[in-house]
Coordinates of C-alpha atoms and ligand atoms in Angstrom, one line a residue:
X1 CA -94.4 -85.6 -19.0
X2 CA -97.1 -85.6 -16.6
X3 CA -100.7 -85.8 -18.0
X4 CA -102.7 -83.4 -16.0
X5 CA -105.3 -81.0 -18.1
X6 CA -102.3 -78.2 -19.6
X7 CA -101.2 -81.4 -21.4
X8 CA -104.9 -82.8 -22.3
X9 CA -105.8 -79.0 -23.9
X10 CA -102.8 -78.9 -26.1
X11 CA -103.6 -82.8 -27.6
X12 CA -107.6 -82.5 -27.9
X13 CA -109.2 -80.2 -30.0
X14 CA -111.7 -77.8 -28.4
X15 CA -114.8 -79.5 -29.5
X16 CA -114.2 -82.4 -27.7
X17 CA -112.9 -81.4 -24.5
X18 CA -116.4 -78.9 -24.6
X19 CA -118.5 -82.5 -25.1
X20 CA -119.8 -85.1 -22.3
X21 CA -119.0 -88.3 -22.6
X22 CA -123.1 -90.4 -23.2
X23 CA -123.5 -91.9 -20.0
X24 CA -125.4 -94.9 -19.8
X25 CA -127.1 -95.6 -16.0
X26 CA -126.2 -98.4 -14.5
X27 CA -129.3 -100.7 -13.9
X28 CA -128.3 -103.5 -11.8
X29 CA -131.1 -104.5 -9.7
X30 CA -133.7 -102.4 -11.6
X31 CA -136.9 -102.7 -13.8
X32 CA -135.0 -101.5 -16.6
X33 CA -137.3 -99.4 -18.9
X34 CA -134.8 -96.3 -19.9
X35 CA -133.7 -97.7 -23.7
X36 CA -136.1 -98.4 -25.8
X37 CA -134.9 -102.3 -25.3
X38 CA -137.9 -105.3 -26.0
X39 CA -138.8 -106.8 -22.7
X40 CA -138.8 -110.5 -23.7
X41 CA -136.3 -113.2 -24.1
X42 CA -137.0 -116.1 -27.2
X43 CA -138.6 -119.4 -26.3
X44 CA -135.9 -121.7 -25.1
X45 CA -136.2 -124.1 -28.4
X46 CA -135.4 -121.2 -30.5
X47 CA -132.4 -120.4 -28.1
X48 CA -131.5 -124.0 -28.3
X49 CA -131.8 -124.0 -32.5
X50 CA -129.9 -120.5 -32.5
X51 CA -126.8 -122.2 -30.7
X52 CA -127.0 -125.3 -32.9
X53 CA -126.7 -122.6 -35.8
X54 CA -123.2 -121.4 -34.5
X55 CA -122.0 -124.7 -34.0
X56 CA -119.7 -124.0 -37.6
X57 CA -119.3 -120.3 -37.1
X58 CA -115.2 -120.1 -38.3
X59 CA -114.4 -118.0 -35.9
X60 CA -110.7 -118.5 -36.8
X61 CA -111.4 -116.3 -39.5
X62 CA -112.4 -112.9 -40.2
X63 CA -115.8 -112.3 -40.9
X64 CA -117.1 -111.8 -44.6
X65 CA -116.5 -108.2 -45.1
X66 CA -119.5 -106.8 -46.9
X67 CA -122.0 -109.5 -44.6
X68 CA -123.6 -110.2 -48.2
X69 CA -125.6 -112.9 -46.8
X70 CA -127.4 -110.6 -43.9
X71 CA -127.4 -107.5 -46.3
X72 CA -129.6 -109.8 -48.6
X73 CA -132.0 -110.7 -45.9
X74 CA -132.6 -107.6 -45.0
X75 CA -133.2 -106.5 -48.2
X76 CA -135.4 -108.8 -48.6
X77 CA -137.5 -108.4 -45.5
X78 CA -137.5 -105.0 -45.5
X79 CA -138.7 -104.8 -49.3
X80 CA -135.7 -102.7 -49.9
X81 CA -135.9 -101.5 -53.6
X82 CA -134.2 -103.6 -55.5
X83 CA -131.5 -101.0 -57.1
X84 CA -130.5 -100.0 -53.8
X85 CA -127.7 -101.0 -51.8
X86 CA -127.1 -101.5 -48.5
X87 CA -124.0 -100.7 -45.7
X88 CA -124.2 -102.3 -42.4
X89 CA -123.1 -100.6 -39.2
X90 CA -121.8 -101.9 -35.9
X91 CA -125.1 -100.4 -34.8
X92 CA -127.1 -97.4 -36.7
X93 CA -124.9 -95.4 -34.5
X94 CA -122.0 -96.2 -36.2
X95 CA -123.2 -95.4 -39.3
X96 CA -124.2 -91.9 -38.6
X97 CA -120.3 -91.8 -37.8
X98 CA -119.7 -92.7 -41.3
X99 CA -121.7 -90.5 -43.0
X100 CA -120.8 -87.5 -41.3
X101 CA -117.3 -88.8 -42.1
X102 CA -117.7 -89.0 -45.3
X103 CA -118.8 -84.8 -45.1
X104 CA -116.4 -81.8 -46.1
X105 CA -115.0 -80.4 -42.9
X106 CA -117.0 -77.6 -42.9
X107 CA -120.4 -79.0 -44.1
X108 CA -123.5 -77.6 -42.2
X109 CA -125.8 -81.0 -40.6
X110 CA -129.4 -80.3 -40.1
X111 CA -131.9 -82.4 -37.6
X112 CA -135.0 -81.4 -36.0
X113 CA -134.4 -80.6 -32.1
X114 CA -135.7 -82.4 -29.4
X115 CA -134.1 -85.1 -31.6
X116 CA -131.6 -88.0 -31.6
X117 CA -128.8 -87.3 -29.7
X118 CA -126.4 -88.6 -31.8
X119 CA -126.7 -86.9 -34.3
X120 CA -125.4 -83.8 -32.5
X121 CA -123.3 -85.6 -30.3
X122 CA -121.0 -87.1 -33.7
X123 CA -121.1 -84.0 -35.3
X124 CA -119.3 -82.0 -32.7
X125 CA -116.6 -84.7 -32.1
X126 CA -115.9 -84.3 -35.7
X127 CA -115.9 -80.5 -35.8
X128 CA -119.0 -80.1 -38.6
X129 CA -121.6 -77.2 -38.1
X130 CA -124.3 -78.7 -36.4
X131 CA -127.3 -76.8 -36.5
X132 CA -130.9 -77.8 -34.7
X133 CA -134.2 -76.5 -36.1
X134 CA -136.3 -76.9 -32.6
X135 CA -139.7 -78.5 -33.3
X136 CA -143.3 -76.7 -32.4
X137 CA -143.4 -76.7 -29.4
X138 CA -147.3 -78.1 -28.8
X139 CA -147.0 -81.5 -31.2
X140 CA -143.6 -81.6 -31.3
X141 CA -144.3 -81.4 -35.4
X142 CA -141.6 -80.2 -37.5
X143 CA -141.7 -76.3 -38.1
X144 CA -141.8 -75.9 -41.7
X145 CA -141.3 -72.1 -41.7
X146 CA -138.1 -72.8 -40.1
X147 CA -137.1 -75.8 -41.7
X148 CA -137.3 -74.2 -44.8
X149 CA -135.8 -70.8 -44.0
X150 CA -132.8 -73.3 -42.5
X151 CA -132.2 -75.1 -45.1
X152 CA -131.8 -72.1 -47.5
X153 CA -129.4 -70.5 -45.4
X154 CA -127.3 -73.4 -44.1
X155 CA -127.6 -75.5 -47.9
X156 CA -127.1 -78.6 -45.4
X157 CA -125.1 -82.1 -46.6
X158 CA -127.3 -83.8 -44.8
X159 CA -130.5 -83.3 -42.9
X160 CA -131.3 -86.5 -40.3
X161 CA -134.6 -87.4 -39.5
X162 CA -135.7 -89.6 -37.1
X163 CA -139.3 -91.4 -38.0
X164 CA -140.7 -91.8 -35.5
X165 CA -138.6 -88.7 -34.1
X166 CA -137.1 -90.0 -30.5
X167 CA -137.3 -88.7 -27.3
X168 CA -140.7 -87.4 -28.6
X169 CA -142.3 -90.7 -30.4
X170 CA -144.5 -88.6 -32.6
X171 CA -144.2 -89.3 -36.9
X172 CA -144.0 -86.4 -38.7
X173 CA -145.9 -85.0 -41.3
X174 CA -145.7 -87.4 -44.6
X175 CA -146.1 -84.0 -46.8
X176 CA -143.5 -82.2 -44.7
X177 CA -141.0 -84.6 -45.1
X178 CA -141.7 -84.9 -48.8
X179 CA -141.1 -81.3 -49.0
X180 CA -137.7 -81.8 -47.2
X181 CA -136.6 -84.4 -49.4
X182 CA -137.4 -82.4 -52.4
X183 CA -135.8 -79.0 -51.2
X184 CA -132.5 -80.5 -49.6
X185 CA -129.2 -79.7 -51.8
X186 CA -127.6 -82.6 -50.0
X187 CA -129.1 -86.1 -48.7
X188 CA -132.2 -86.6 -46.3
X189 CA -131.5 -89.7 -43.7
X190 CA -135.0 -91.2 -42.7
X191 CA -133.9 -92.8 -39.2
X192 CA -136.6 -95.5 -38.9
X193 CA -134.9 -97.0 -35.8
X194 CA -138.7 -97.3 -34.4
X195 CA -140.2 -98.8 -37.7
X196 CA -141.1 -102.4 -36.0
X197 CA -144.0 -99.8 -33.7
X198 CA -144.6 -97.8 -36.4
X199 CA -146.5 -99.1 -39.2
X200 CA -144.7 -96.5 -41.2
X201 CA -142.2 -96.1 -43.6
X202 CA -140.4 -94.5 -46.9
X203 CA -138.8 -97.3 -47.8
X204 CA -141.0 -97.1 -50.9
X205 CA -140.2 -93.5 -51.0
X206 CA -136.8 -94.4 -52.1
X207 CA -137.8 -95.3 -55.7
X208 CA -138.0 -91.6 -56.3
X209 CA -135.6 -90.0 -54.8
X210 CA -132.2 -90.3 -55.3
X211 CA -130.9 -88.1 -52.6
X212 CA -132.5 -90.4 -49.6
X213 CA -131.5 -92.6 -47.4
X214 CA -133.1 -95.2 -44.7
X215 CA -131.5 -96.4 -42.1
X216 CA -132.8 -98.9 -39.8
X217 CA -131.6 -101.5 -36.6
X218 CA -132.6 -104.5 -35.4
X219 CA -131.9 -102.7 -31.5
X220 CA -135.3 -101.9 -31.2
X221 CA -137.3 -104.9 -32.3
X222 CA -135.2 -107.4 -29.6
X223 CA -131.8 -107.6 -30.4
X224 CA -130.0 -104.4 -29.2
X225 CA -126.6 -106.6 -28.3
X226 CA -126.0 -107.7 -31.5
X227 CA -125.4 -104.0 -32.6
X228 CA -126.5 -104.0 -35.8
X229 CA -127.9 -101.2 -38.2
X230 CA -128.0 -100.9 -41.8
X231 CA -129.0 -97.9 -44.6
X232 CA -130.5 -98.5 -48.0
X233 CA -130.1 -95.9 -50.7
X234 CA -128.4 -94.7 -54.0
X235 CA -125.5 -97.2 -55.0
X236 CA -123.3 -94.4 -55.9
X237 CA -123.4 -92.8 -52.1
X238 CA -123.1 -96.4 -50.8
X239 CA -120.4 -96.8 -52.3
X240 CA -118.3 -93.9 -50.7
X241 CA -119.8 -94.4 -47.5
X242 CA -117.7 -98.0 -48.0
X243 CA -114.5 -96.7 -48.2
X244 CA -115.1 -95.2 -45.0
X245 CA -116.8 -98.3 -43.2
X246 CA -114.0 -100.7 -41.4
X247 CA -113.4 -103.5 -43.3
X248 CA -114.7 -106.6 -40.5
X249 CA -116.8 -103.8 -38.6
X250 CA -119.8 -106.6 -38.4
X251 CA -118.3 -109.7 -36.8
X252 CA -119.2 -113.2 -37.6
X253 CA -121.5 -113.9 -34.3
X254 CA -123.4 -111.3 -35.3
X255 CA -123.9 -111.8 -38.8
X256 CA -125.1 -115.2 -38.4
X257 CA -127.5 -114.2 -35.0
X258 CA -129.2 -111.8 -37.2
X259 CA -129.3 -113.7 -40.4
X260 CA -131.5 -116.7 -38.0
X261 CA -133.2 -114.3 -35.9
X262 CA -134.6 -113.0 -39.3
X263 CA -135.6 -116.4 -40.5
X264 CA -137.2 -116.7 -37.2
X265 CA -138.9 -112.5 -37.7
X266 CA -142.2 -113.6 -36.9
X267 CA -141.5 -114.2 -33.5
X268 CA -140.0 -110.1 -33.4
X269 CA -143.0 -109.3 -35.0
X270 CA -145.7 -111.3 -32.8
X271 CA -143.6 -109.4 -29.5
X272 CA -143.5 -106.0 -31.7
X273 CA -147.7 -106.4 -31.4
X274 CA -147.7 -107.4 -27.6
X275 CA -145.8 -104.2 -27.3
X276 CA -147.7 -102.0 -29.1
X277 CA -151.5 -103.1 -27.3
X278 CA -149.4 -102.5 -23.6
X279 CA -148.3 -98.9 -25.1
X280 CA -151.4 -98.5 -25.6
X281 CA -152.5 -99.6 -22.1
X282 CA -149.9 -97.3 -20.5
X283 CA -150.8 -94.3 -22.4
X284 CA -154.1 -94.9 -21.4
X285 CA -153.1 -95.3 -17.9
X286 CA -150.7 -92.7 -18.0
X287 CA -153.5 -89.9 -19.5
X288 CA -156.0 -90.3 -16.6
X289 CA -153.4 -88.5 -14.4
X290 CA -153.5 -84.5 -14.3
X291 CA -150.4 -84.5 -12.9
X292 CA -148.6 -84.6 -16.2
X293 CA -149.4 -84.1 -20.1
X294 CA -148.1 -87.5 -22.5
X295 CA -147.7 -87.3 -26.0
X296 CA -149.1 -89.8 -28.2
X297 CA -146.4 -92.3 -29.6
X298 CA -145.7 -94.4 -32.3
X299 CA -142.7 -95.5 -30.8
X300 CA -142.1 -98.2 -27.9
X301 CA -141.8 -95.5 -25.6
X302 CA -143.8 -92.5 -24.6
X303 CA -142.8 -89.1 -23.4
X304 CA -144.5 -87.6 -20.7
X305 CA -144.0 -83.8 -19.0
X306 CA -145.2 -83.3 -14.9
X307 CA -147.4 -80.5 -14.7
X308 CA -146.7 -79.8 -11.1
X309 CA -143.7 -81.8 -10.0
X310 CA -140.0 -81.1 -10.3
X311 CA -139.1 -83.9 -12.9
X312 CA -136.2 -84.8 -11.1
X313 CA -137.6 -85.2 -8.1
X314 CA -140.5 -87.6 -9.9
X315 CA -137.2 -89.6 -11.5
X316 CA -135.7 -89.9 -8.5
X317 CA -138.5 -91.2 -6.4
X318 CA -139.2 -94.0 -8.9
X319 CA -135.5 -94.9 -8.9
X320 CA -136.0 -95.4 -4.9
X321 CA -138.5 -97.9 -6.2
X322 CA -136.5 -99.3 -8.2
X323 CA -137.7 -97.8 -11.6
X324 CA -135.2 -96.5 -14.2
X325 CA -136.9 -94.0 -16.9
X326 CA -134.9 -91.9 -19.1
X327 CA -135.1 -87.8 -17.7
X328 CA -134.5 -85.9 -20.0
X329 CA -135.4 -83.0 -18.2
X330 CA -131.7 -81.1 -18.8
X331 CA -131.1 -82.6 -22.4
X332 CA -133.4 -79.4 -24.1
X333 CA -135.4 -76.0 -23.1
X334 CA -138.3 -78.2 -24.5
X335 CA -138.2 -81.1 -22.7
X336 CA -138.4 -79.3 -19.1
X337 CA -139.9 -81.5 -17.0
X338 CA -139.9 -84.6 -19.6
X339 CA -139.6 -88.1 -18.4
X340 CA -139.3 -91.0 -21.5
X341 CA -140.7 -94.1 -20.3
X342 CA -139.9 -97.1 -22.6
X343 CA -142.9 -99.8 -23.0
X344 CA -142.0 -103.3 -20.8
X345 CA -143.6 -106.4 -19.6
X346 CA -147.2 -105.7 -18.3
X347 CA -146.1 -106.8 -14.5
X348 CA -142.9 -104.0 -15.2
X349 CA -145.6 -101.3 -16.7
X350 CA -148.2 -101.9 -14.0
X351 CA -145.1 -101.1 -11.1
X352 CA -144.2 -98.7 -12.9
X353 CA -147.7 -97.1 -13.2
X354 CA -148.3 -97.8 -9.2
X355 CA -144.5 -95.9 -8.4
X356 CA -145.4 -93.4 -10.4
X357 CA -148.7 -92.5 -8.5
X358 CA -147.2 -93.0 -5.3
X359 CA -144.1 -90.7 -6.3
X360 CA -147.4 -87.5 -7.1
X361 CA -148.2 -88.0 -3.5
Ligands
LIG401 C1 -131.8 -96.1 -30.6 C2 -131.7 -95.2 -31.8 C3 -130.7 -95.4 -32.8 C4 -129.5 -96.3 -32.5 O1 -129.6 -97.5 -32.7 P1 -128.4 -98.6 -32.7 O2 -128.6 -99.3 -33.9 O3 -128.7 -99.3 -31.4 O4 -127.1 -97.8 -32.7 C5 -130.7 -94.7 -33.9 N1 -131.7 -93.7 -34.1 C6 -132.6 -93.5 -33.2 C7 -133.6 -92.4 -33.5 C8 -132.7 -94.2 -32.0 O5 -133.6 -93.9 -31.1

């Protein structure tokens, strides 16, 4: 039996032979600002009281299973309702894996498109209708004509939304996604992967409504790593989503990182701010040029379209300089032209700023 790609199309099924693998550039030797990741390291006494507080980490055995000591701290931090539970994820990414899992095999997922890639990207490789409801095309706001029409046809099991909605930064409209929440026949996932930049959330939201979930990470505020995501919502969904969930699927160095790095959360928040004023800053920066349009985000990241430059061409000049952005220029119709720039140290925003001019000449 030779493998050669006869034998690969009669073992994989059709949707995933059709998908591309996500490819993550390599960034050796770059100023790295294509991920969303916080710029700065910890202060070195923190780093030395974080290894003192793995000294008696039992790594001979398996981790606690359900993390109940981190899933309390976070629930606590976040000022997650108190009837709510929580699931953990080897990442948030793993725990859209396990609710679309958890799905009938022919259940209809909704998300607005541009949107998170994931959520299109899991779906396929586990054969469930996917279906994107593209955004307007000005704001990037949700289309609520469309959204509604959408969810009527397609009775979705789950609708994701990402707040704020990444690659395009932006919130969405409270009232609109109140409106979603109310007229979904399945559950509403309010990804708030962005919530340390935001100053937004529905957390509270969850009170009311049984049928929503949040999920969250710690990737985004510093410690993308770890890999470490969580959701908060009705016990009784939690609870199936748990049968589904790996049984050791946080391990033990990461349980106890984030469980001290969240008795140390001022720090994450103080960085959170310093990131925030230089987003500021760049978009600024960034809106003097009329050689391309940015869009205003709440995010640690901003979007930005060349007006008359080939995007590719901008991309690949700044990667001569030894810039790495995100191009998203091929992902969607709607983001020809896009480049996503996350937010970095001011030094790494400033040659960034500078490449980017000189790559317009
Ligand atoms: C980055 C990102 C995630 C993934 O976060 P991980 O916890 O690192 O897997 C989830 N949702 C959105 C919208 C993101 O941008």
């Amino acid at each position: 039996m030779s493998v050669n790609q006869a034998f690969i199309n009669t073992l994989i099924k059709p949707e995933v032979l059709a998908m591309n693998a996500y490819k993550v550039a390599d960034a050796t030797g770059f100023i790295k600002l294509d991920a969303m990741e916080n710029p700065y390291h910890w202060p070195s006494e923190l780093t030395q009281q974080w290894l003192q507080s793995l000294t008696d980490c039992p790594l001979n055995r398996y981790p606690d299973p359900g993390a109940r000591a981190l899933s309390e701290k976070i629930k606590h931090c976040q000022k997650i309702p108190e009837h709510c539970q929580l699931l953990l994820g080897n990442g948030s990414d793993e725990i859209i894996q396990i609710l679309l899992m958890a799905l009938a095999p022919d259940a209809c997922v909704l998300s607005p498109d541009p949107g998170f890639v994931m959520y299109r990207q899991i779906s396929q490789s586990l054969s469930l209708n996917y279906c994107a409801v593209d955004l307007l095309s000005d704001s990037f706001d949700l289309d609520m004509l469309a959204m509604r029409k959408k969810i009527t046809e397609q009775q979705p099991a789950i609708i994701f939304l990402a707040y704020p909605n990444n690659p395009t930064g932006n919130l969405f409209d409270t009232d609109a996604i109140r409106e979603i929440i109310a007229l979904a026949p399945g559950l509403v996932i309010v990804d708030e992967a962005y919530e340390p930049f935001a100053d937004a959330s529905f957390i509270q939201a969850l009170k009311n409504h049984d049928n929503l979930l949040i999920m969250g990470t710690v990737s985004k505020l510093g410690l993308a790593g770890l890999r470490l995501g969580y959701i908060a919502g009705h016990n009784k969904i939690i609870e199936q989503l748990n049968k589904i969930r790996l049984p050791y699927n946080i391990n033990t160095l990461t349980q106890a990182t984030v469980l001290f790095a969240l008795e140390n959360k001022t720090i994450f928040q103080d960085q959170s701010a310093v990131i925030c004023t230089e987003r500021e800053q760049l978009f600024a920066s960034l809106s003097q040029l009329s050689e391309l349009q940015c869009f205003p985000s709440r995010a640690n990241f901003i979007l930005f379209k060349t007006l008359r430059h080939d995007a590719n061409q901008i991309f690949q000049r700044l990667k001569k300089e030894k810039i790495l952005i995100k191009n998203l220029s091929h992902q969607n119709q709607a983001l020809t032209n896009c480049l996503r720039v996350t937010i970095g140290k001011t030094n790494e925003n400033r040659a960034f700023m500078h490449a980017l001019k000189k790559a317009f000449e």
